[in-house]
Amino acid sequence: MKHVSKLLVAIFAAAAVSASAAPKQWLDYKGNKGPGKGKKVVLISGDEEYRSEEAMPVLAGILSRHHGFDCRVVFAIDPKSGIVDPNNRNNIPGLEALSNADLMVIGTRFRDLPDEQMAHIDTYLKTGRPVIGMRTATHAFNIGGDKKYAHYSNGYGGPKKEWQGGFGKVVL
């Protein structure tokens, strides 16, 4: 009985710790065997219209299970609650995974991310590695004003002539 009591205390303590832990902000899928073994795909969700927060994990599951790719899915996250919130246009944590990605799949719509998050996307694109844009990615960003990455915005018409039209027109 003494051992059972200790076991129950340990179980409840572990449950309390895991219940109070912050929610996971991205999903990682380890690749099985297949032609993608050893390659990494980062899938970026973030739209309030077409449920990319549901579609991207499904696609990552297919890519990892059937084709061998290691995948990370990142989401629009409410910074206060830590919960996936497709309506939050200003926060997609986990983009640093792009630093060693072999492919970026993007399905965002009108995001206005902070410079430190946009820097990961910008750095990735400058490497020349491939990008696949899903559905709303032609208008993936809406970054206003004098921000560093405003040229990524849909319909950009500012002084950076090489970026006329924004991310969707120039990159995709």
Short mmCIF file of N, CA and C in Angstrom, two decimals:
data_model
loop_
_atom_site.label_atom_id
_atom_site.label_comp_id
_atom_site.label_asym_id
_atom_site.label_seq_id
_atom_site.Cartn_x
_atom_site.Cartn_y
_atom_site.Cartn_z
N MET A 1 0.82 -1.20 0.00
CA MET A 1 0.00 0.00 0.00
C MET A 1 0.86 1.25 0.00
N LYS A 2 1.98 1.16 0.74
CA LYS A 2 2.90 2.30 0.82
C LYS A 2 3.46 2.64 -0.57
N HIS A 3 3.78 1.60 -1.33
CA HIS A 3 4.32 1.81 -2.68
C HIS A 3 3.27 2.37 -3.62
N VAL A 4 2.04 1.93 -3.44
CA VAL A 4 0.94 2.42 -4.28
C VAL A 4 0.74 3.92 -4.03
N SER A 5 0.81 4.34 -2.77
CA SER A 5 0.66 5.76 -2.44
C SER A 5 1.76 6.58 -3.10
N LYS A 6 2.99 6.10 -3.04
CA LYS A 6 4.11 6.82 -3.66
C LYS A 6 3.92 6.89 -5.18
N LEU A 7 3.44 5.80 -5.75
CA LEU A 7 3.21 5.76 -7.19
C LEU A 7 2.13 6.77 -7.59
N LEU A 8 1.04 6.82 -6.82
CA LEU A 8 -0.03 7.77 -7.12
C LEU A 8 0.45 9.21 -7.00
N VAL A 9 1.25 9.50 -5.98
CA VAL A 9 1.81 10.85 -5.82
C VAL A 9 2.66 11.20 -7.03
N ALA A 10 3.49 10.26 -7.47
CA ALA A 10 4.35 10.51 -8.63
C ALA A 10 3.53 10.74 -9.89
N ILE A 11 2.47 9.97 -10.08
CA ILE A 11 1.62 10.12 -11.26
C ILE A 11 0.93 11.48 -11.25
N PHE A 12 0.37 11.87 -10.10
CA PHE A 12 -0.30 13.17 -10.02
C PHE A 12 0.67 14.33 -10.18
N ALA A 13 1.87 14.19 -9.66
CA ALA A 13 2.88 15.24 -9.82
C ALA A 13 3.26 15.40 -11.29
N ALA A 14 3.46 14.28 -11.97
CA ALA A 14 3.80 14.33 -13.39
C ALA A 14 2.66 14.93 -14.21
N ALA A 15 1.43 14.58 -13.86
CA ALA A 15 0.27 15.13 -14.57
C ALA A 15 0.16 16.63 -14.35
N ALA A 16 0.44 17.08 -13.13
CA ALA A 16 0.37 18.51 -12.83
C ALA A 16 1.43 19.29 -13.61
N VAL A 17 2.63 18.73 -13.70
CA VAL A 17 3.71 19.39 -14.43
C VAL A 17 3.37 19.47 -15.91
N SER A 18 2.89 18.36 -16.49
CA SER A 18 2.58 18.38 -17.92
C SER A 18 1.37 19.26 -18.22
N ALA A 19 0.42 19.34 -17.31
CA ALA A 19 -0.75 20.18 -17.53
C ALA A 19 -0.39 21.66 -17.47
N SER A 20 0.63 22.00 -16.69
CA SER A 20 1.01 23.40 -16.57
C SER A 20 2.04 23.82 -17.62
N ALA A 21 2.58 22.86 -18.36
CA ALA A 21 3.58 23.18 -19.39
C ALA A 21 2.92 23.97 -20.51
N ALA A 22 3.70 24.83 -21.13
CA ALA A 22 3.19 25.64 -22.24
C ALA A 22 2.83 24.73 -23.41
N PRO A 23 1.78 25.09 -24.15
CA PRO A 23 1.41 24.29 -25.31
C PRO A 23 2.54 24.28 -26.34
N LYS A 24 2.65 23.19 -27.06
CA LYS A 24 3.66 23.08 -28.11
C LYS A 24 3.27 24.03 -29.25
N GLN A 25 4.24 24.77 -29.75
CA GLN A 25 3.93 25.79 -30.75
C GLN A 25 4.17 25.33 -32.19
N TRP A 26 4.69 24.16 -32.39
CA TRP A 26 4.86 23.61 -33.73
C TRP A 26 4.83 22.10 -33.63
N LEU A 27 4.72 21.45 -34.77
CA LEU A 27 4.69 19.99 -34.83
C LEU A 27 5.88 19.51 -35.65
N ASP A 28 6.55 18.49 -35.13
CA ASP A 28 7.66 17.86 -35.84
C ASP A 28 7.26 16.44 -36.22
N TYR A 29 7.55 16.06 -37.45
CA TYR A 29 7.29 14.73 -37.97
C TYR A 29 8.61 14.13 -38.44
N LYS A 30 8.97 12.99 -37.89
CA LYS A 30 10.20 12.29 -38.28
C LYS A 30 9.90 11.43 -39.50
N GLY A 31 10.74 11.55 -40.52
CA GLY A 31 10.52 10.81 -41.75
C GLY A 31 10.81 9.32 -41.62
N ASN A 32 10.01 8.51 -42.29
CA ASN A 32 10.27 7.08 -42.41
C ASN A 32 11.20 6.87 -43.60
N LYS A 33 11.23 5.64 -44.09
CA LYS A 33 12.01 5.36 -45.29
C LYS A 33 11.36 6.02 -46.50
N GLY A 34 12.18 6.38 -47.46
CA GLY A 34 11.64 6.94 -48.69
C GLY A 34 12.64 7.86 -49.36
N PRO A 35 12.30 8.38 -50.51
CA PRO A 35 13.22 9.23 -51.27
C PRO A 35 13.57 10.54 -50.57
N GLY A 36 12.75 10.96 -49.61
CA GLY A 36 13.01 12.21 -48.89
C GLY A 36 13.84 12.03 -47.64
N LYS A 37 14.28 10.81 -47.36
CA LYS A 37 15.04 10.54 -46.13
C LYS A 37 16.25 11.47 -46.05
N GLY A 38 16.38 12.14 -44.90
CA GLY A 38 17.49 13.06 -44.69
C GLY A 38 17.21 14.48 -45.14
N LYS A 39 16.07 14.71 -45.75
CA LYS A 39 15.67 16.06 -46.21
C LYS A 39 14.63 16.63 -45.25
N LYS A 40 14.64 17.96 -45.10
CA LYS A 40 13.74 18.63 -44.16
C LYS A 40 12.83 19.62 -44.88
N VAL A 41 11.53 19.54 -44.56
CA VAL A 41 10.52 20.43 -45.12
C VAL A 41 9.91 21.24 -43.97
N VAL A 42 9.84 22.56 -44.13
CA VAL A 42 9.15 23.42 -43.16
C VAL A 42 7.87 23.91 -43.83
N LEU A 43 6.74 23.62 -43.18
CA LEU A 43 5.43 24.01 -43.69
C LEU A 43 4.89 25.13 -42.81
N ILE A 44 4.58 26.27 -43.43
CA ILE A 44 4.17 27.47 -42.69
C ILE A 44 2.68 27.69 -42.90
N SER A 45 1.91 27.56 -41.83
CA SER A 45 0.47 27.84 -41.91
C SER A 45 0.20 29.21 -41.32
N GLY A 46 -0.94 29.77 -41.66
CA GLY A 46 -1.31 31.07 -41.11
C GLY A 46 -2.29 31.79 -42.01
N ASP A 47 -3.50 31.30 -42.05
CA ASP A 47 -4.56 32.01 -42.77
C ASP A 47 -5.87 31.75 -42.04
N GLU A 48 -6.76 32.71 -42.14
CA GLU A 48 -8.02 32.60 -41.42
C GLU A 48 -9.17 32.13 -42.31
N GLU A 49 -8.87 31.80 -43.56
CA GLU A 49 -9.92 31.45 -44.51
C GLU A 49 -9.94 29.97 -44.90
N TYR A 50 -8.77 29.37 -45.14
CA TYR A 50 -8.72 28.07 -45.80
C TYR A 50 -8.16 26.93 -44.95
N ARG A 51 -8.03 27.14 -43.67
CA ARG A 51 -7.67 26.10 -42.70
C ARG A 51 -6.29 25.48 -42.93
N SER A 52 -5.31 26.30 -43.22
CA SER A 52 -3.95 25.78 -43.41
C SER A 52 -3.43 25.14 -42.13
N GLU A 53 -3.95 25.55 -40.97
CA GLU A 53 -3.53 24.93 -39.70
C GLU A 53 -3.99 23.48 -39.60
N GLU A 54 -4.94 23.09 -40.43
CA GLU A 54 -5.37 21.70 -40.51
C GLU A 54 -4.70 20.98 -41.68
N ALA A 55 -4.60 21.66 -42.81
CA ALA A 55 -4.06 21.04 -44.02
C ALA A 55 -2.56 20.76 -43.93
N MET A 56 -1.80 21.69 -43.36
CA MET A 56 -0.34 21.51 -43.32
C MET A 56 0.09 20.30 -42.48
N PRO A 57 -0.52 20.04 -41.31
CA PRO A 57 -0.15 18.82 -40.59
C PRO A 57 -0.48 17.55 -41.37
N VAL A 58 -1.58 17.56 -42.11
CA VAL A 58 -1.93 16.40 -42.93
C VAL A 58 -0.88 16.19 -44.01
N LEU A 59 -0.50 17.26 -44.69
CA LEU A 59 0.53 17.17 -45.72
C LEU A 59 1.86 16.72 -45.13
N ALA A 60 2.22 17.25 -43.96
CA ALA A 60 3.47 16.83 -43.30
C ALA A 60 3.44 15.34 -42.95
N GLY A 61 2.29 14.86 -42.51
CA GLY A 61 2.15 13.44 -42.21
C GLY A 61 2.37 12.57 -43.44
N ILE A 62 1.82 12.98 -44.56
CA ILE A 62 2.00 12.24 -45.81
C ILE A 62 3.46 12.27 -46.24
N LEU A 63 4.06 13.46 -46.21
CA LEU A 63 5.47 13.60 -46.63
C LEU A 63 6.41 12.78 -45.75
N SER A 64 6.13 12.71 -44.46
CA SER A 64 7.03 11.97 -43.56
C SER A 64 6.78 10.47 -43.63
N ARG A 65 5.52 10.04 -43.55
CA ARG A 65 5.21 8.61 -43.51
C ARG A 65 5.47 7.91 -44.84
N HIS A 66 5.08 8.54 -45.92
CA HIS A 66 5.12 7.87 -47.22
C HIS A 66 6.33 8.22 -48.08
N HIS A 67 7.01 9.32 -47.74
CA HIS A 67 8.11 9.77 -48.59
C HIS A 67 9.41 10.00 -47.84
N GLY A 68 9.39 9.91 -46.51
CA GLY A 68 10.62 9.95 -45.72
C GLY A 68 11.12 11.31 -45.29
N PHE A 69 10.42 12.39 -45.61
CA PHE A 69 10.88 13.73 -45.23
C PHE A 69 10.68 13.99 -43.74
N ASP A 70 11.65 14.65 -43.12
CA ASP A 70 11.44 15.22 -41.79
C ASP A 70 10.70 16.53 -42.00
N CYS A 71 9.64 16.76 -41.25
CA CYS A 71 8.82 17.96 -41.45
C CYS A 71 8.59 18.70 -40.14
N ARG A 72 8.54 20.01 -40.24
CA ARG A 72 8.08 20.85 -39.14
C ARG A 72 6.95 21.71 -39.68
N VAL A 73 5.85 21.75 -38.94
CA VAL A 73 4.72 22.62 -39.26
C VAL A 73 4.69 23.73 -38.22
N VAL A 74 4.69 24.98 -38.68
CA VAL A 74 4.59 26.13 -37.79
C VAL A 74 3.25 26.81 -38.01
N PHE A 75 2.76 27.46 -36.97
CA PHE A 75 1.40 27.99 -36.95
C PHE A 75 1.36 29.44 -36.51
N ALA A 76 0.28 30.13 -36.88
CA ALA A 76 -0.04 31.42 -36.27
C ALA A 76 -0.47 31.12 -34.84
N ILE A 77 0.21 31.75 -33.89
CA ILE A 77 0.00 31.47 -32.46
C ILE A 77 -0.38 32.75 -31.74
N ASP A 78 -1.38 32.66 -30.88
CA ASP A 78 -1.69 33.77 -29.98
C ASP A 78 -0.57 33.83 -28.95
N PRO A 79 0.19 34.92 -28.89
CA PRO A 79 1.34 34.97 -27.97
C PRO A 79 0.95 34.95 -26.49
N LYS A 80 -0.27 35.35 -26.17
CA LYS A 80 -0.69 35.33 -24.76
C LYS A 80 -1.06 33.93 -24.29
N SER A 81 -1.84 33.22 -25.09
CA SER A 81 -2.30 31.89 -24.68
C SER A 81 -1.37 30.77 -25.14
N GLY A 82 -0.59 31.03 -26.20
CA GLY A 82 0.26 29.99 -26.77
C GLY A 82 -0.52 28.99 -27.62
N ILE A 83 -1.76 29.31 -27.93
CA ILE A 83 -2.64 28.43 -28.68
C ILE A 83 -2.66 28.85 -30.16
N VAL A 84 -2.80 27.84 -31.05
CA VAL A 84 -2.93 28.12 -32.48
C VAL A 84 -4.14 29.04 -32.69
N ASP A 85 -3.91 30.14 -33.41
CA ASP A 85 -4.96 31.11 -33.68
C ASP A 85 -4.79 31.64 -35.10
N PRO A 86 -5.50 31.06 -36.07
CA PRO A 86 -5.34 31.48 -37.46
C PRO A 86 -5.65 32.96 -37.69
N ASN A 87 -6.38 33.58 -36.78
CA ASN A 87 -6.70 35.01 -36.92
C ASN A 87 -5.57 35.91 -36.45
N ASN A 88 -4.58 35.35 -35.77
CA ASN A 88 -3.44 36.16 -35.34
C ASN A 88 -2.50 36.33 -36.52
N ARG A 89 -2.36 37.54 -36.98
CA ARG A 89 -1.55 37.82 -38.18
C ARG A 89 -0.12 38.21 -37.86
N ASN A 90 0.24 38.25 -36.59
CA ASN A 90 1.52 38.85 -36.20
C ASN A 90 2.50 37.92 -35.49
N ASN A 91 2.28 36.61 -35.50
CA ASN A 91 3.17 35.73 -34.76
C ASN A 91 3.14 34.32 -35.32
N ILE A 92 4.27 33.89 -35.88
CA ILE A 92 4.45 32.49 -36.30
C ILE A 92 5.80 32.03 -35.76
N PRO A 93 5.83 31.51 -34.54
CA PRO A 93 7.10 31.06 -33.97
C PRO A 93 7.60 29.78 -34.64
N GLY A 94 8.90 29.54 -34.55
CA GLY A 94 9.49 28.32 -35.09
C GLY A 94 10.09 28.47 -36.47
N LEU A 95 10.06 29.67 -37.03
CA LEU A 95 10.58 29.87 -38.38
C LEU A 95 12.09 29.70 -38.47
N GLU A 96 12.77 29.67 -37.34
CA GLU A 96 14.22 29.43 -37.36
C GLU A 96 14.54 28.06 -37.95
N ALA A 97 13.56 27.17 -38.00
CA ALA A 97 13.75 25.85 -38.62
C ALA A 97 14.09 25.97 -40.11
N LEU A 98 13.80 27.11 -40.71
CA LEU A 98 14.15 27.31 -42.12
C LEU A 98 15.65 27.33 -42.36
N SER A 99 16.43 27.55 -41.31
CA SER A 99 17.88 27.67 -41.49
C SER A 99 18.51 26.40 -42.06
N ASN A 100 17.90 25.25 -41.80
CA ASN A 100 18.45 24.01 -42.36
C ASN A 100 17.39 23.22 -43.14
N ALA A 101 16.40 23.94 -43.67
CA ALA A 101 15.35 23.30 -44.45
C ALA A 101 15.78 23.13 -45.91
N ASP A 102 15.27 22.08 -46.52
CA ASP A 102 15.50 21.84 -47.94
C ASP A 102 14.35 22.36 -48.80
N LEU A 103 13.20 22.59 -48.16
CA LEU A 103 12.02 23.08 -48.86
C LEU A 103 11.15 23.86 -47.88
N MET A 104 10.61 24.99 -48.35
CA MET A 104 9.63 25.76 -47.59
C MET A 104 8.29 25.67 -48.32
N VAL A 105 7.26 25.25 -47.59
CA VAL A 105 5.90 25.24 -48.11
C VAL A 105 5.13 26.29 -47.31
N ILE A 106 4.58 27.28 -48.00
CA ILE A 106 3.92 28.39 -47.31
C ILE A 106 2.45 28.48 -47.71
N GLY A 107 1.60 28.65 -46.70
CA GLY A 107 0.16 28.79 -46.91
C GLY A 107 -0.39 29.88 -46.03
N THR A 108 0.23 31.06 -46.08
CA THR A 108 -0.21 32.17 -45.23
C THR A 108 -1.04 33.16 -46.04
N ARG A 109 -1.71 34.05 -45.31
CA ARG A 109 -2.54 35.08 -45.95
C ARG A 109 -2.45 36.36 -45.14
N PHE A 110 -1.97 37.42 -45.76
CA PHE A 110 -1.91 38.77 -45.18
C PHE A 110 -1.25 38.81 -43.80
N ARG A 111 -0.12 38.14 -43.63
CA ARG A 111 0.59 38.17 -42.35
C ARG A 111 1.44 39.43 -42.25
N ASP A 112 1.56 39.94 -41.04
CA ASP A 112 2.42 41.10 -40.72
C ASP A 112 3.32 40.67 -39.58
N LEU A 113 4.32 39.87 -39.90
CA LEU A 113 5.19 39.29 -38.88
C LEU A 113 6.26 40.27 -38.44
N PRO A 114 6.73 40.12 -37.21
CA PRO A 114 7.83 40.97 -36.74
C PRO A 114 9.11 40.70 -37.54
N ASP A 115 9.98 41.70 -37.58
CA ASP A 115 11.22 41.59 -38.34
C ASP A 115 12.02 40.33 -38.00
N GLU A 116 12.08 39.98 -36.72
CA GLU A 116 12.89 38.82 -36.33
C GLU A 116 12.33 37.51 -36.90
N GLN A 117 11.03 37.43 -37.14
CA GLN A 117 10.46 36.24 -37.78
C GLN A 117 10.61 36.32 -39.30
N MET A 118 10.37 37.48 -39.87
CA MET A 118 10.53 37.65 -41.32
C MET A 118 11.97 37.41 -41.76
N ALA A 119 12.92 37.71 -40.90
CA ALA A 119 14.33 37.52 -41.24
C ALA A 119 14.62 36.07 -41.61
N HIS A 120 13.96 35.12 -40.95
CA HIS A 120 14.18 33.70 -41.26
C HIS A 120 13.68 33.37 -42.67
N ILE A 121 12.54 33.92 -43.04
CA ILE A 121 12.00 33.70 -44.39
C ILE A 121 12.91 34.36 -45.43
N ASP A 122 13.30 35.59 -45.17
CA ASP A 122 14.17 36.33 -46.08
C ASP A 122 15.50 35.62 -46.29
N THR A 123 16.11 35.17 -45.21
CA THR A 123 17.39 34.45 -45.30
C THR A 123 17.24 33.17 -46.10
N TYR A 124 16.16 32.43 -45.84
CA TYR A 124 15.91 31.19 -46.58
C TYR A 124 15.80 31.48 -48.08
N LEU A 125 15.01 32.47 -48.44
CA LEU A 125 14.80 32.78 -49.86
C LEU A 125 16.09 33.19 -50.56
N LYS A 126 16.95 33.88 -49.85
CA LYS A 126 18.22 34.32 -50.44
C LYS A 126 19.17 33.17 -50.71
N THR A 127 18.92 31.99 -50.14
CA THR A 127 19.76 30.82 -50.43
C THR A 127 19.41 30.19 -51.77
N GLY A 128 18.24 30.53 -52.30
CA GLY A 128 17.81 29.96 -53.58
C GLY A 128 17.17 28.59 -53.45
N ARG A 129 16.93 28.14 -52.23
CA ARG A 129 16.27 26.85 -52.05
C ARG A 129 14.80 26.96 -52.45
N PRO A 130 14.15 25.84 -52.75
CA PRO A 130 12.80 25.88 -53.32
C PRO A 130 11.70 26.30 -52.34
N VAL A 131 10.64 26.84 -52.95
CA VAL A 131 9.45 27.30 -52.22
C VAL A 131 8.22 26.80 -52.96
N ILE A 132 7.26 26.31 -52.20
CA ILE A 132 5.95 25.99 -52.76
C ILE A 132 4.94 26.86 -52.03
N GLY A 133 4.16 27.61 -52.80
CA GLY A 133 3.10 28.44 -52.23
C GLY A 133 1.75 27.78 -52.42
N MET A 134 1.00 27.65 -51.33
CA MET A 134 -0.31 27.02 -51.36
C MET A 134 -1.40 28.08 -51.28
N ARG A 135 -2.38 27.96 -52.11
CA ARG A 135 -3.61 28.75 -52.10
C ARG A 135 -3.37 30.25 -51.95
N THR A 136 -3.34 30.75 -50.72
CA THR A 136 -3.30 32.19 -50.47
C THR A 136 -1.89 32.77 -50.41
N ALA A 137 -0.89 31.98 -50.71
CA ALA A 137 0.50 32.46 -50.60
C ALA A 137 0.82 33.57 -51.60
N THR A 138 0.01 33.73 -52.64
CA THR A 138 0.25 34.85 -53.55
C THR A 138 0.06 36.19 -52.85
N HIS A 139 -0.69 36.19 -51.79
CA HIS A 139 -0.85 37.38 -50.94
C HIS A 139 -0.55 37.00 -49.49
N ALA A 140 0.62 36.40 -49.31
CA ALA A 140 1.05 35.86 -48.02
C ALA A 140 1.28 36.93 -46.96
N PHE A 141 1.70 38.12 -47.39
CA PHE A 141 2.11 39.15 -46.43
C PHE A 141 1.41 40.47 -46.70
N ASN A 142 1.17 41.19 -45.62
CA ASN A 142 0.64 42.56 -45.68
C ASN A 142 1.36 43.34 -44.58
N ILE A 143 2.57 43.74 -44.87
CA ILE A 143 3.45 44.39 -43.90
C ILE A 143 3.45 45.88 -44.19
N GLY A 144 2.90 46.63 -43.28
CA GLY A 144 2.68 48.04 -43.54
C GLY A 144 3.85 48.96 -43.24
N GLY A 145 3.71 50.16 -43.76
CA GLY A 145 4.58 51.27 -43.41
C GLY A 145 6.03 51.12 -43.79
N ASP A 146 6.87 51.58 -42.87
CA ASP A 146 8.31 51.64 -43.10
C ASP A 146 9.04 50.42 -42.56
N LYS A 147 8.34 49.33 -42.33
CA LYS A 147 9.00 48.15 -41.77
C LYS A 147 10.01 47.59 -42.77
N LYS A 148 11.00 46.91 -42.23
CA LYS A 148 12.11 46.38 -43.01
C LYS A 148 11.65 45.47 -44.16
N TYR A 149 10.62 44.67 -43.93
CA TYR A 149 10.18 43.69 -44.92
C TYR A 149 8.87 44.08 -45.60
N ALA A 150 8.55 45.36 -45.63
CA ALA A 150 7.31 45.84 -46.27
C ALA A 150 7.25 45.44 -47.74
N HIS A 151 8.41 45.26 -48.38
CA HIS A 151 8.43 44.89 -49.81
C HIS A 151 7.87 43.49 -50.07
N TYR A 152 7.68 42.69 -49.04
CA TYR A 152 7.06 41.37 -49.18
C TYR A 152 5.54 41.48 -49.35
N SER A 153 4.98 42.65 -49.05
CA SER A 153 3.53 42.84 -49.04
C SER A 153 2.90 42.62 -50.41
N ASN A 154 1.69 42.10 -50.37
CA ASN A 154 0.90 41.93 -51.58
C ASN A 154 0.72 43.29 -52.27
N GLY A 155 1.02 43.34 -53.55
CA GLY A 155 0.85 44.57 -54.31
C GLY A 155 1.85 45.66 -54.01
N TYR A 156 3.00 45.29 -53.45
CA TYR A 156 4.02 46.28 -53.11
C TYR A 156 4.34 47.16 -54.32
N GLY A 157 4.39 48.48 -54.08
CA GLY A 157 4.70 49.43 -55.15
C GLY A 157 5.70 50.47 -54.70
N GLY A 158 6.51 50.13 -53.72
CA GLY A 158 7.47 51.09 -53.17
C GLY A 158 8.74 51.21 -53.98
N PRO A 159 9.78 51.77 -53.35
CA PRO A 159 11.02 52.09 -54.06
C PRO A 159 11.87 50.88 -54.47
N LYS A 160 11.67 49.72 -53.89
CA LYS A 160 12.46 48.54 -54.28
C LYS A 160 11.87 47.97 -55.56
N LYS A 161 12.40 48.41 -56.68
CA LYS A 161 11.85 48.05 -57.99
C LYS A 161 11.85 46.54 -58.24
N GLU A 162 12.86 45.84 -57.72
CA GLU A 162 12.94 44.40 -57.93
C GLU A 162 11.85 43.64 -57.17
N TRP A 163 11.14 44.32 -56.27
CA TRP A 163 10.09 43.69 -55.46
C TRP A 163 8.69 44.19 -55.85
N GLN A 164 8.54 44.82 -56.99
CA GLN A 164 7.22 45.33 -57.40
C GLN A 164 6.21 44.19 -57.45
N GLY A 165 5.11 44.35 -56.72
CA GLY A 165 4.08 43.32 -56.64
C GLY A 165 4.17 42.48 -55.39
N GLY A 166 5.34 42.49 -54.74
CA GLY A 166 5.50 41.76 -53.48
C GLY A 166 5.89 40.30 -53.64
N PHE A 167 5.88 39.58 -52.54
CA PHE A 167 6.31 38.18 -52.46
C PHE A 167 5.61 37.30 -53.49
N GLY A 168 4.29 37.40 -53.56
CA GLY A 168 3.54 36.53 -54.46
C GLY A 168 3.91 36.71 -55.92
N LYS A 169 4.19 37.91 -56.31
CA LYS A 169 4.54 38.20 -57.71
C LYS A 169 6.01 37.87 -57.99
N VAL A 170 6.90 38.22 -57.06
CA VAL A 170 8.34 38.08 -57.29
C VAL A 170 8.83 36.65 -57.03
N VAL A 171 8.40 36.06 -55.93
CA VAL A 171 8.93 34.75 -55.53
C VAL A 171 8.12 33.62 -56.12
N LEU A 172 6.81 33.72 -56.05
CA LEU A 172 5.97 32.63 -56.55
C LEU A 172 5.66 32.84 -58.02
#
